[in-house]
Coordinates of C-alpha atoms in Angstrom, one line a residue:
X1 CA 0.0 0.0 0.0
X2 CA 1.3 3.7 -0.5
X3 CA 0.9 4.1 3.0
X4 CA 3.1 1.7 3.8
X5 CA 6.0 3.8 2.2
X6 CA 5.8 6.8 3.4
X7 CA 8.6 9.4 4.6
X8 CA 8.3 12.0 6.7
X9 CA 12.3 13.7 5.8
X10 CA 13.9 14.0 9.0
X11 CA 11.0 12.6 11.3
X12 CA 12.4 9.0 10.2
X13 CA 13.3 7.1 13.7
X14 CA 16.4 5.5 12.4
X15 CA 17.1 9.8 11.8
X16 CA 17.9 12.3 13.9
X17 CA 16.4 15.7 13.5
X18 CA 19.8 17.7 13.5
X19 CA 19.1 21.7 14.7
X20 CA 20.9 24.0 12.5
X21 CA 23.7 25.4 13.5
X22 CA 23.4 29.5 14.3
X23 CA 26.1 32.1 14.6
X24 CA 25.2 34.7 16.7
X25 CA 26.8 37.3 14.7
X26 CA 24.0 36.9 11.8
X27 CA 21.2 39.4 12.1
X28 CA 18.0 39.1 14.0
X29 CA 16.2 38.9 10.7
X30 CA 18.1 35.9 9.9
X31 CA 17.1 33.9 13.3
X32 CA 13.5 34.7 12.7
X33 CA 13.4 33.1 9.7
X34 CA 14.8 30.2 10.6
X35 CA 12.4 29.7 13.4
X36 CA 9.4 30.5 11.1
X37 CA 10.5 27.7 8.8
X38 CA 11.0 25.1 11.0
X39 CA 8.0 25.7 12.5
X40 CA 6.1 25.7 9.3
X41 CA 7.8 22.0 8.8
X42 CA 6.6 21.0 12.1
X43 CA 3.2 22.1 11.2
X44 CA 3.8 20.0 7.9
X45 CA 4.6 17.1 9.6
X46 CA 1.6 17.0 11.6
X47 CA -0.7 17.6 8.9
X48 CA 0.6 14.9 6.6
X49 CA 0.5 12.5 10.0
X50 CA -3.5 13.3 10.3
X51 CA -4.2 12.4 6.2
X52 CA -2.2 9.4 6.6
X53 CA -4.6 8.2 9.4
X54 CA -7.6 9.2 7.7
X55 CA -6.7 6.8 5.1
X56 CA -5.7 4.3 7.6
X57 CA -10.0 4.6 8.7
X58 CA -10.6 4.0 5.4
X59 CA -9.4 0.8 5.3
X60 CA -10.7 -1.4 8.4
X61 CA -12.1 -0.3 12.1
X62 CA -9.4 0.6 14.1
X63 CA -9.6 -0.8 18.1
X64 CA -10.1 1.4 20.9
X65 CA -6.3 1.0 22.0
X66 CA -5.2 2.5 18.8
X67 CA -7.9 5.7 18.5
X68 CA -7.0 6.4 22.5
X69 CA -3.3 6.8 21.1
X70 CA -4.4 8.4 18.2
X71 CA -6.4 10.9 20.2
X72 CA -3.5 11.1 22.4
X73 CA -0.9 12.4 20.2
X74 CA -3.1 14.4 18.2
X75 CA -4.2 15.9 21.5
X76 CA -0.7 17.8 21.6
X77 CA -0.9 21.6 21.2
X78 CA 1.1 22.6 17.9
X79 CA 3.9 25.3 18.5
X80 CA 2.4 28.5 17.7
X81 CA 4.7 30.7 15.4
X82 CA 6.7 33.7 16.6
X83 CA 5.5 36.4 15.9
X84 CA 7.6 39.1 14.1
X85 CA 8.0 42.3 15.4
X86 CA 8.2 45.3 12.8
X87 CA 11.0 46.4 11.6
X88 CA 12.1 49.8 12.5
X89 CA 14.6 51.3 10.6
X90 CA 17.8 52.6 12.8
X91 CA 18.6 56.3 13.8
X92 CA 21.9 57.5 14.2
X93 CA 21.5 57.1 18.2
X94 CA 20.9 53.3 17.3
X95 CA 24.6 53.7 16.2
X96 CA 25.5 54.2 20.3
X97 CA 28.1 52.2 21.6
X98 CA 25.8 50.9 24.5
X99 CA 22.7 50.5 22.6
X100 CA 24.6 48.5 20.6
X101 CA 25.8 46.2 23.2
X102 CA 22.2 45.9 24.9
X103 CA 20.9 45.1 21.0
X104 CA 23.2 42.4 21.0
X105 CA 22.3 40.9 24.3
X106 CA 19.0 41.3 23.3
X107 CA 19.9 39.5 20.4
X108 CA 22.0 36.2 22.2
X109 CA 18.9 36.0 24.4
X110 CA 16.1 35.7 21.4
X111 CA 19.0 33.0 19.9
X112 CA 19.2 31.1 22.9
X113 CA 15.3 30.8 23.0
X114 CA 15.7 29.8 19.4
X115 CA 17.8 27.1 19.9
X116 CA 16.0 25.6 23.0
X117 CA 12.4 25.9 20.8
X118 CA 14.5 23.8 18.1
X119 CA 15.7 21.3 20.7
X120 CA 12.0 21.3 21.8
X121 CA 10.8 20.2 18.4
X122 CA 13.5 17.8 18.0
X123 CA 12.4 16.2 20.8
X124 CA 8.8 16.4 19.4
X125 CA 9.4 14.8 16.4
X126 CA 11.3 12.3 17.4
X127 CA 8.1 11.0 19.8
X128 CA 6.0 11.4 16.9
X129 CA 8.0 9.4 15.0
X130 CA 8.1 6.8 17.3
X131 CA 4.0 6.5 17.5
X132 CA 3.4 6.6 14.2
X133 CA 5.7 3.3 13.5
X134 CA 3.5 2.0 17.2
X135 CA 0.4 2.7 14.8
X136 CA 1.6 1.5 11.7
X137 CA 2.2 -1.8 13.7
X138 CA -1.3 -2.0 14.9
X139 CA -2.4 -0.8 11.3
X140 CA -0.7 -4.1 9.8
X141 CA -2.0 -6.2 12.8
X142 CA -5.4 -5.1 12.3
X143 CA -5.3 -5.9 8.4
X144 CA -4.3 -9.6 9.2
X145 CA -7.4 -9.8 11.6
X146 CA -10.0 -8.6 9.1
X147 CA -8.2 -10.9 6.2
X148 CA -8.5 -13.8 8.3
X149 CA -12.6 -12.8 9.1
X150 CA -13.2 -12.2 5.4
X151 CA -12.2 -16.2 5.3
X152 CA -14.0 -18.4 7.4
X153 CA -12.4 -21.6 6.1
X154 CA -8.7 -20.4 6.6
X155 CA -9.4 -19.2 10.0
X156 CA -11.2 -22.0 11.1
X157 CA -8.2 -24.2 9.7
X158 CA -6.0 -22.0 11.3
X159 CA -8.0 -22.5 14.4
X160 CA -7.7 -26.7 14.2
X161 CA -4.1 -26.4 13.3
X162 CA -3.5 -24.2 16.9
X163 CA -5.2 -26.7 18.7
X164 CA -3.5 -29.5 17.0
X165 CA -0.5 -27.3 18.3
X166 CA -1.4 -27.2 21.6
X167 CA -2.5 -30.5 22.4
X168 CA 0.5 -32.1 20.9
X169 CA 2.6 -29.6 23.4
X170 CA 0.0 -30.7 26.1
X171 CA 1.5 -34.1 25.5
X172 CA 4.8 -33.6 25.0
X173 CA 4.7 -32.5 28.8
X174 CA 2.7 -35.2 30.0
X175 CA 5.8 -37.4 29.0
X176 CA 8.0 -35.0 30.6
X177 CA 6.0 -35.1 33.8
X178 CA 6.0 -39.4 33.7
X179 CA 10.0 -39.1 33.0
X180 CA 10.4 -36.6 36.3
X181 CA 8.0 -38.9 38.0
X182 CA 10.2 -41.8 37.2
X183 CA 13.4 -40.3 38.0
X184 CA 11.7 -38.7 41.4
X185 CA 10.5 -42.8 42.2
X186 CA 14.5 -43.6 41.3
X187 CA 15.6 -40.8 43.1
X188 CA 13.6 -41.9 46.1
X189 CA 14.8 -45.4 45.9
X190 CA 18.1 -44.4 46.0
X191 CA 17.9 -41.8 49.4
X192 CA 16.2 -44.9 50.7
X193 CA 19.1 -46.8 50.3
X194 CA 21.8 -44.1 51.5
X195 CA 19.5 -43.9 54.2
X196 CA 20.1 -47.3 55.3
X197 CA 23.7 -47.1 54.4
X198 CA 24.3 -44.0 56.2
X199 CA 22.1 -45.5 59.5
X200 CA 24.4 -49.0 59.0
X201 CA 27.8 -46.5 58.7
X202 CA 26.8 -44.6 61.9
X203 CA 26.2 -47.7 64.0
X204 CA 29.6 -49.0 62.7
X205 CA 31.2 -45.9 63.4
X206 CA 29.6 -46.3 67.5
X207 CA 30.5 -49.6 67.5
X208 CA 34.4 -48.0 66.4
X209 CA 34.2 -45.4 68.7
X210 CA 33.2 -47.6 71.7
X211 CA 36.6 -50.1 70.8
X212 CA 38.9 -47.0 70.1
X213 CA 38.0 -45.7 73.6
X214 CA 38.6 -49.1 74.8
X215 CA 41.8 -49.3 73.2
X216 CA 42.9 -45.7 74.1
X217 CA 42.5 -46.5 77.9
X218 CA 44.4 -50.1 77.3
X219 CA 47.3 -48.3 75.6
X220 CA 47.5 -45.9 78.0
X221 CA 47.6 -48.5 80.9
X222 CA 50.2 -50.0 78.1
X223 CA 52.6 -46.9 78.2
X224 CA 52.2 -46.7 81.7
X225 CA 53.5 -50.5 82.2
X226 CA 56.1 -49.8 79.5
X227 CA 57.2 -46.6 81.8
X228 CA 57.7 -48.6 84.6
X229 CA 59.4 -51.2 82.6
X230 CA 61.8 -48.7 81.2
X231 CA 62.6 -47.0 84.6
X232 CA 63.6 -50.9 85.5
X233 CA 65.6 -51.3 83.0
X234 CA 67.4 -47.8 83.4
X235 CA 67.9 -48.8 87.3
X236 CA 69.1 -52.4 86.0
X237 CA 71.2 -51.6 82.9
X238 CA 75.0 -50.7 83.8
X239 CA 76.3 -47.3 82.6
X240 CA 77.5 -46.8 78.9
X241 CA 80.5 -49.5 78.3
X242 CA 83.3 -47.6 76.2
X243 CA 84.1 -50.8 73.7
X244 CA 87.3 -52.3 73.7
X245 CA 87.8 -51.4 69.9
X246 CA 87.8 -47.9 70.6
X247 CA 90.6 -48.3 73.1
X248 CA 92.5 -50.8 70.4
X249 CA 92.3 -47.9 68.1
X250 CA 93.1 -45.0 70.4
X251 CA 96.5 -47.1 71.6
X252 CA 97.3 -48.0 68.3
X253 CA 96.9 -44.8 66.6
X254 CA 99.2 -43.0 69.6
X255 CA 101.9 -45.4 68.9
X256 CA 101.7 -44.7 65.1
X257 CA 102.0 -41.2 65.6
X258 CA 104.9 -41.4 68.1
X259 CA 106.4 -43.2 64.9
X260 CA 105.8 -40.7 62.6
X261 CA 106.8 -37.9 64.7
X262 CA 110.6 -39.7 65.2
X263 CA 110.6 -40.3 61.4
X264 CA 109.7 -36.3 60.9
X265 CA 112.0 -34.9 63.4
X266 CA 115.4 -37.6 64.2
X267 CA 116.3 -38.0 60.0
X268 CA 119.9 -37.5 61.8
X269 CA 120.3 -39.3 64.4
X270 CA 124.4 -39.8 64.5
X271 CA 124.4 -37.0 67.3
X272 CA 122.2 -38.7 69.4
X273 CA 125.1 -41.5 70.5
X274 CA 127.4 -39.1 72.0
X275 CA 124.5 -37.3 74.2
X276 CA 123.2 -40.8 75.4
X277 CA 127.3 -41.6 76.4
X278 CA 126.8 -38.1 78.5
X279 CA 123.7 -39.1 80.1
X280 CA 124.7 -41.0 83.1
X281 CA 127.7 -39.0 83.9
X282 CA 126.3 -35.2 82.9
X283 CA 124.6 -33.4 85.9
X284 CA 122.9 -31.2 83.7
X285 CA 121.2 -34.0 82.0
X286 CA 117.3 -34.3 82.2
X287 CA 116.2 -36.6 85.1
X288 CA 113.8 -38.1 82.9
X289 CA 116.5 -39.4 80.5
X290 CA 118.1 -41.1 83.7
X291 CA 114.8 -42.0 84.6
X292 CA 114.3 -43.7 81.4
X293 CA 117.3 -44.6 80.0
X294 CA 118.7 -47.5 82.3
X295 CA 122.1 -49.3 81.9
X296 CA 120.1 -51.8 79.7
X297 CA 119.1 -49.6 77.4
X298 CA 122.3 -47.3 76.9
X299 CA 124.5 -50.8 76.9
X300 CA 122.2 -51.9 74.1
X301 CA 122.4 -48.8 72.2
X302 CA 126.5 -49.2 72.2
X303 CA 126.0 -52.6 70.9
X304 CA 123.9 -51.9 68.1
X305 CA 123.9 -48.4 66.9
X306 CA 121.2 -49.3 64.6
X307 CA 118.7 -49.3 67.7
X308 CA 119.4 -45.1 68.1
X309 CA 116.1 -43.9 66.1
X310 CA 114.3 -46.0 68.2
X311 CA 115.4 -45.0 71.6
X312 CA 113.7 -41.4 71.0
X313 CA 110.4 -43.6 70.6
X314 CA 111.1 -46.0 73.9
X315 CA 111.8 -42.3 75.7
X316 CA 108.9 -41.1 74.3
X317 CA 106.5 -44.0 75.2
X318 CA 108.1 -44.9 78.6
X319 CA 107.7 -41.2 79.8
X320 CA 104.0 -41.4 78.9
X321 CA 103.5 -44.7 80.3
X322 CA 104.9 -42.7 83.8
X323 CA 103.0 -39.4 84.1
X324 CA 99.8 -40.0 81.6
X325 CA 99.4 -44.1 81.2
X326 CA 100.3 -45.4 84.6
X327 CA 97.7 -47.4 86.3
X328 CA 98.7 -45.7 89.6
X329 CA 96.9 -42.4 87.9
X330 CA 93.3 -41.9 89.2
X331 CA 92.3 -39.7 86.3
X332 CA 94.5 -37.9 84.5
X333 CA 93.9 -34.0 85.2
X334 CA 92.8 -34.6 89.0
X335 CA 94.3 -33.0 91.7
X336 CA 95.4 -35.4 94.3
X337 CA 92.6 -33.8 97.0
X338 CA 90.0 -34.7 94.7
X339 CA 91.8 -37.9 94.0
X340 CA 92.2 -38.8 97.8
X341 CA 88.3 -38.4 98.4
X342 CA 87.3 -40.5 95.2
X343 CA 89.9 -43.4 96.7
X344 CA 88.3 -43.0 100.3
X345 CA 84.8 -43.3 99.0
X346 CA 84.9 -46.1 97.1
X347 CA 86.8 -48.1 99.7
X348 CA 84.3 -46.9 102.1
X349 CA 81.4 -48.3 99.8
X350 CA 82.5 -51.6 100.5
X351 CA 81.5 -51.8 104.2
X352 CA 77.9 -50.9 103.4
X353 CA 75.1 -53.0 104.0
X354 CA 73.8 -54.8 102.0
X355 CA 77.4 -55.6 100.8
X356 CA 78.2 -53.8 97.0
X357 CA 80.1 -55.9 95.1
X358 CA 83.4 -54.9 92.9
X359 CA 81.5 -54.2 89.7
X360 CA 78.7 -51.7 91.9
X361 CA 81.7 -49.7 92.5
X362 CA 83.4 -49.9 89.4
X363 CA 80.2 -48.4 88.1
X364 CA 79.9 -45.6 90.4
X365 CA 84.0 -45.0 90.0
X366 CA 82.8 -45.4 86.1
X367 CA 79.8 -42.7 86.6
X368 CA 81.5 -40.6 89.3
X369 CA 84.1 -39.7 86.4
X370 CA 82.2 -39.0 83.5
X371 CA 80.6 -36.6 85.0
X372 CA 84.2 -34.7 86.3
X373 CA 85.4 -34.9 83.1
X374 CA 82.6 -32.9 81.4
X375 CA 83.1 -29.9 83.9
X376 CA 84.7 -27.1 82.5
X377 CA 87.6 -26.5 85.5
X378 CA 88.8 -30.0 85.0
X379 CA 89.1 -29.7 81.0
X380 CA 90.8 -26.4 81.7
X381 CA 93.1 -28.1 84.6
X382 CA 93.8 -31.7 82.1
X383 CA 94.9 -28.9 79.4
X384 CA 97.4 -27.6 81.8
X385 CA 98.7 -30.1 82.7
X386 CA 99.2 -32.0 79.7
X387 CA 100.9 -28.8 78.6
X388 CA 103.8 -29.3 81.4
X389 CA 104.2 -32.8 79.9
X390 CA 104.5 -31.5 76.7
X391 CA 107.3 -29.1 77.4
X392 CA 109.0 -31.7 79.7
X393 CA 109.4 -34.1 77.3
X394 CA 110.7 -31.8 74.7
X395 CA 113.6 -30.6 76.7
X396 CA 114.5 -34.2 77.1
X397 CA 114.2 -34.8 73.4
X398 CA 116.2 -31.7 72.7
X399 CA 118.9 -32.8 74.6
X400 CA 119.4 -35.9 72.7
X401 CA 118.8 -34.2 69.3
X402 CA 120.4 -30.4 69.8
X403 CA 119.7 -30.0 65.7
X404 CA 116.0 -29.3 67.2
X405 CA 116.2 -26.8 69.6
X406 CA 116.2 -23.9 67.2
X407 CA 112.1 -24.7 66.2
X408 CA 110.5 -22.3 68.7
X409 CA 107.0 -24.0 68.7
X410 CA 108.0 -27.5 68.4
X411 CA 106.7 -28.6 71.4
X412 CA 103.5 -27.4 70.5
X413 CA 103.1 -30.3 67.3
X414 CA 104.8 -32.9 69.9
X415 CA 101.9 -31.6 72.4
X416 CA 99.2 -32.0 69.4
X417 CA 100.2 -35.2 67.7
X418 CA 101.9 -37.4 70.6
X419 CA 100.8 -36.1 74.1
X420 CA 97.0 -34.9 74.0
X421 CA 95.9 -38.6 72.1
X422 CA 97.9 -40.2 75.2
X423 CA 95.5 -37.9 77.4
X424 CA 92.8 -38.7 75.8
X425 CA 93.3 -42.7 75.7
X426 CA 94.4 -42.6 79.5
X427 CA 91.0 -40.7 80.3
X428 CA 88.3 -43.2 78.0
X429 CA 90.6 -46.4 79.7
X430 CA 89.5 -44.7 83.5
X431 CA 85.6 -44.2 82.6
X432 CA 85.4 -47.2 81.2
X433 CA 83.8 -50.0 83.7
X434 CA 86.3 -52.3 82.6
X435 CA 89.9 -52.2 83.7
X436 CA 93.1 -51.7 81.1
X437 CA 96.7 -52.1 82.2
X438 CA 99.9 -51.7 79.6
X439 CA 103.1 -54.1 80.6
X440 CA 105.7 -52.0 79.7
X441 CA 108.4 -54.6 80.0
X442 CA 108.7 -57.5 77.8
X443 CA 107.0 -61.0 79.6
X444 CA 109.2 -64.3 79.5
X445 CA 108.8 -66.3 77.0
X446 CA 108.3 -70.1 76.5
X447 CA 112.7 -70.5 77.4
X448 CA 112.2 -68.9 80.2
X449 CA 114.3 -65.6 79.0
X450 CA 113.3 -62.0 78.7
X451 CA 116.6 -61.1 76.5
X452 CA 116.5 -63.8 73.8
X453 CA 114.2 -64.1 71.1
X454 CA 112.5 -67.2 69.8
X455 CA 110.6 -68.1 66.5
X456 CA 107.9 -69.2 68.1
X457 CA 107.9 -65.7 69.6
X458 CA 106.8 -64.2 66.3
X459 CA 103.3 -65.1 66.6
X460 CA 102.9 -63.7 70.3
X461 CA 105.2 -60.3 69.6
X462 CA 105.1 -57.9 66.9
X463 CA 108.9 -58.0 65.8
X464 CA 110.9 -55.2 64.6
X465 CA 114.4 -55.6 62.7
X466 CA 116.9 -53.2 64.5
X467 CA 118.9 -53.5 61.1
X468 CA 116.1 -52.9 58.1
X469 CA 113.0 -51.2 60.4
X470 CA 111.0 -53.6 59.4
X471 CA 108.5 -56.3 60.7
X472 CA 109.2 -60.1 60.7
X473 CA 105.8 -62.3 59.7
X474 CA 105.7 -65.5 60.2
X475 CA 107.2 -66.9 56.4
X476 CA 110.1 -64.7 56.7
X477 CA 113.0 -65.9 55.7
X478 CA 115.5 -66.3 58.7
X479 CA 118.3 -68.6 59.9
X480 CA 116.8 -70.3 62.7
X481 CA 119.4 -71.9 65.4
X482 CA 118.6 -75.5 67.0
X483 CA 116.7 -74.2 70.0
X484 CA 114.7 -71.9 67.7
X485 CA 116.4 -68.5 68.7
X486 CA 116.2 -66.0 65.9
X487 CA 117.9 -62.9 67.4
X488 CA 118.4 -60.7 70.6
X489 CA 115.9 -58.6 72.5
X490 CA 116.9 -55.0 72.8
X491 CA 113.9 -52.8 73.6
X492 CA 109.6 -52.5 73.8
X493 CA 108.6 -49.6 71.6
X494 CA 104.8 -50.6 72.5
X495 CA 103.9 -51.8 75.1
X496 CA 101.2 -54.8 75.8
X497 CA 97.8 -53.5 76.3
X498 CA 95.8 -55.6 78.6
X499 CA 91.9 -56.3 79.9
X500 CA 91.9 -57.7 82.5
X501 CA 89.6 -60.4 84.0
X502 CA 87.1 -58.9 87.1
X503 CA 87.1 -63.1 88.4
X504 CA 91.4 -63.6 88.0
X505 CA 94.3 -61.8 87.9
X506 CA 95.3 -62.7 84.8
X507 CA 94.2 -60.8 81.8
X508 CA 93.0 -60.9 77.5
X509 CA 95.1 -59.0 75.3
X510 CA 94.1 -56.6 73.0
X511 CA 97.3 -55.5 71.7
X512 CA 100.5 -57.5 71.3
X513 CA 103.8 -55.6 72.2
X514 CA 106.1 -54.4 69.9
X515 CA 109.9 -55.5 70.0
X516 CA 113.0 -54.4 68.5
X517 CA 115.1 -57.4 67.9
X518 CA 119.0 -57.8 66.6
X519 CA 119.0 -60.8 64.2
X520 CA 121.4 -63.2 64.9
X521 CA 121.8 -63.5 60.9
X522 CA 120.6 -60.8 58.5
X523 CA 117.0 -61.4 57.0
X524 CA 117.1 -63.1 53.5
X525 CA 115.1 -61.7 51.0
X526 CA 111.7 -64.5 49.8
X527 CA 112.4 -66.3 46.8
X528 CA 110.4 -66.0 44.1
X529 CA 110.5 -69.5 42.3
X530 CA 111.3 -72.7 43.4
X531 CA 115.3 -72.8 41.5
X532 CA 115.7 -69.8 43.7
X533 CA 116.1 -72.1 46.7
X534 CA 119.4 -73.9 45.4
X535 CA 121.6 -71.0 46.4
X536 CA 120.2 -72.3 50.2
X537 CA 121.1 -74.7 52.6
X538 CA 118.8 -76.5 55.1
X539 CA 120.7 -74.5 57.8
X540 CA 118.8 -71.7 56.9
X541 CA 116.1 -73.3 58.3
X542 CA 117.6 -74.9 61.3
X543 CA 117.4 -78.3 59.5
X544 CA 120.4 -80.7 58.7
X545 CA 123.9 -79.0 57.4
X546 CA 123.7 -76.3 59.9
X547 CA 127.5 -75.9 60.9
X548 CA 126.1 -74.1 64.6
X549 CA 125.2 -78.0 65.1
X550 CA 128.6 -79.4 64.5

């Protein structure tokens, strides 16, 4: 329809009105007609608006909705139009300076009112625009209606084919409500059966809760029993044993370093025989030379000046053995007050009733002493005196080797390496429940003789060749005499370290002593094959041909 198509310029919705754009300096005459025209295109639009729905009467009944709205927005007063005021032409006293100025303002004011009367049927316009698409909705709407009145047959189809609709929807959800009635029944089942899960977990979990209470008050009665039983056992169990292996390697390691320290320090020794010759005889000597060095000693060092490196190690281990190792030492470090009271306790522990036994008060000796040795003034009085031993037993080595009196801190390595591990063994073989002892002399042996060395004597002694400075085993090679004799004994470099038994006097050995020894016959060197044997005769081996037997 023509209707349909109709434009209204700038009253389209999808179109915004723009208001022209005014410059104040343009004369009033200007801004009137501007305002006169858009006016007169307001009063255009609403005029063609009111044809246009006359037609739309002529075409089917429009509802009472659609005439209310109608009735509505024709109900809206029209802008009037301005109206002009005469012109006047201008005098010269129009020409004033302050007329001129209240002219203009007059002028802004009349453009500002211009502008908002534009905005104003902008505005206007734009809701008109809007209602007349609303009608032209209703207008199309309506159309349809009458069509489908005019045609009984097509309505009435269009009726059966809406209901056909709507009962087909009408089942459609009486399937959906059977499927949520099914799944409600399943869902029902299935809280029935937590239900009974949950009721069967919760009596469990009472039934757990009653034997875990149970339990808790038996393990408690448990740890109290096992309290008791530990305090028993603390009462019963003797105090911490220092092991035997720890004193085995303590002993041995001292002896090694005493070794290592003659190596570092004697590499000349030739000096050494003429100060032992002096020793006796000088007056200036150190008393612990003479103390050391008997008639033995210095008779077998003019026998066999091989033996001179190793009389700065006998010195060394036999002064020791005198002011560190002795077994006549309480505790290293002690002063004899404090050793005095220790001695009278313990022999007073034995007349108490009921009667202590020897290992009681071997335990309390044991426990007494551990706890000494962790205070701080006897660490600070063991130092000191180890110290004094230290010095000592350098000016006694530095008489016998003058080369090293010129190291002005020497004592202080001999103090490190050689007289604080002494200190230390002689304090772990006190605190120890069990009883050491070191045999500084060499025992008899199976002859009978303390002088003379036997084969058989290899396996009880650790022998040292005077000659090559090293150790005989058991296959070495050497010339064997017909009572088995092998060499002579000259000194003990280390000394046999003993347990001894707490039920006998005698004692278990932990480490066998070590003796220097003057072959009778150089040590052969092994053979390697068995043709290397006919350079030998059986007298080697103290068999037949030996010309000692003859």
């Amino acid at each position: 329809m023509p209707d349909d198509d109709i434009e209204l310029g700038h009253s389209s919705p999808d179109k915004k009105l723009d208001p022209p754009l005014l410059d104040s300096s343009e004369p009033e005459s200007f801004y009137r007609e501007a305002r006169d025209a858009v006016h007169a295109k307001g009063m255009e639009i609403v005029r063609h608006r009111d044809e246009q729905l006359d037609r739309n009467f002529l075409v089917g009944e429009l509802d009472a909705s659609s005439k209310e709205t109608m009735d509505a927005s024709s109900s809206k007063p029209a802008i009037p139009p301005r109206t002009q005021k005469p012109r006047t032409r201008r005098s010269t006293d129009d020409l004033d300076p302050k007329h001129l100025e209240r002219e203009n303002a007059a002028l802004r004011k009349d453009h500002e009112e211009i502008r908002r009367d534009l905005k104003t049927a902008w505005r206007e316009n734009r809701e008109q625009a809007l209602e007349l698409r609303d009608l032209k909705k209703q207008n199309t709407h309506l159309k349809e209606s009458i069509r489908t009145q005019a045609d009984p047959k097509s309505y009435k189809d269009q009726i059966l084919s809406e209901r056909r609709k709507f009962y087909e929807h009408v089942d459609m959800l009486d399937d959906h409500i059977s499927h949520l009635k099914h799944q409600l029944d399943k869902t029902k089942l299935h809280m029935d059966q937590l239900t009974f899960q949950t009721r069967e977990a919760n009596e469990e979990k009472a039934n757990y809760e009653t034997k875990l209470q149970a339990l808790q008050k038996q393990n408690a009665r448990l740890n109290e029993d096992l309290t008791e039983c530990r305090d028993d056992i603390l009462r019963l169990q003797p105090p911490s044993q220092i092991p035997d292996s720890k004193i085995v390697d303590e002993y041995s390691n001292l002896y090694q370093q005493i070794a290592s320290w003659v190596d570092d320090e004697a590499e000349d020794s030739s000096a050494m025989e003429t100060q032992l010759e002096k020793v006796p005889v000088d007056k200036d000597a150190p008393q612990l030379l003479k103390t050391c060095l008997d008639s033995d000693i210095i008779r077998a060092t003019r026998k066999h000046s091989d033996a001179e490196p190793l009389i700065l190690r006998y010195v060394i281990q036999t002064y020791l053995h005198q002011n560190v190792l002795t077994d006549d030492l309480y505790l290293f470090g002690l002063d004899d007050q404090s050793i005095t009271l220790l001695r009278t306790i313990a022999h007073s522990m034995e007349d108490l009733e009921p009667k202590r036994d020897a290992l009681t008060i071997q335990r309390w000796r044991s426990e007494t002493l551990q706890g000494l040795a962790k205070i701080d003034g006897f660490q600070t009085e063991q130092q000191r005196q180890a110290t004094t031993v230290s010095k000592d037993l350098w000016s006694a080595l530095v008489y016998l080797l003058p080369e090293i009196a010129s190291q002005e801190t020497g004592w202080r390595r001999l103090h490190d390496t050689v007289v604080m591990p002494a200190v230390h063994l002689a304090t772990h073989m006190r605190l120890s429940t069990s009883c050491y002892r070191i045999i500084p002399h060499l025992p008899r042996n199976s002859a009978g003789h303390n002088n003379v060395v036997y084969h058989p004597d290899i396996q009880r002694y650790t022998i040292l060749d005077v000659a090559t400075q090293k150790v005989l085993r058991q296959d070495s090679v050497l010339k064997i005499a017909e009572d088995g004799r092998i060499g002579e004994h000259v000194m003990v470099i280390q000394p046999l370290l003993l347990r001894m038994q707490k039920d006998s006097n005698g004692g278990i050995a932990l480490c066998k002593p070590t003796v220097a020894v003057k072959l009778d016959e150089p040590m052969a060197k092994r053979a390697k094959g068995v043709k290397a044997l006919a350079g030998w005769t059986s007298s080697w081996f103290g068999g037949e041909g030996d010309p000692s037997r003859t």
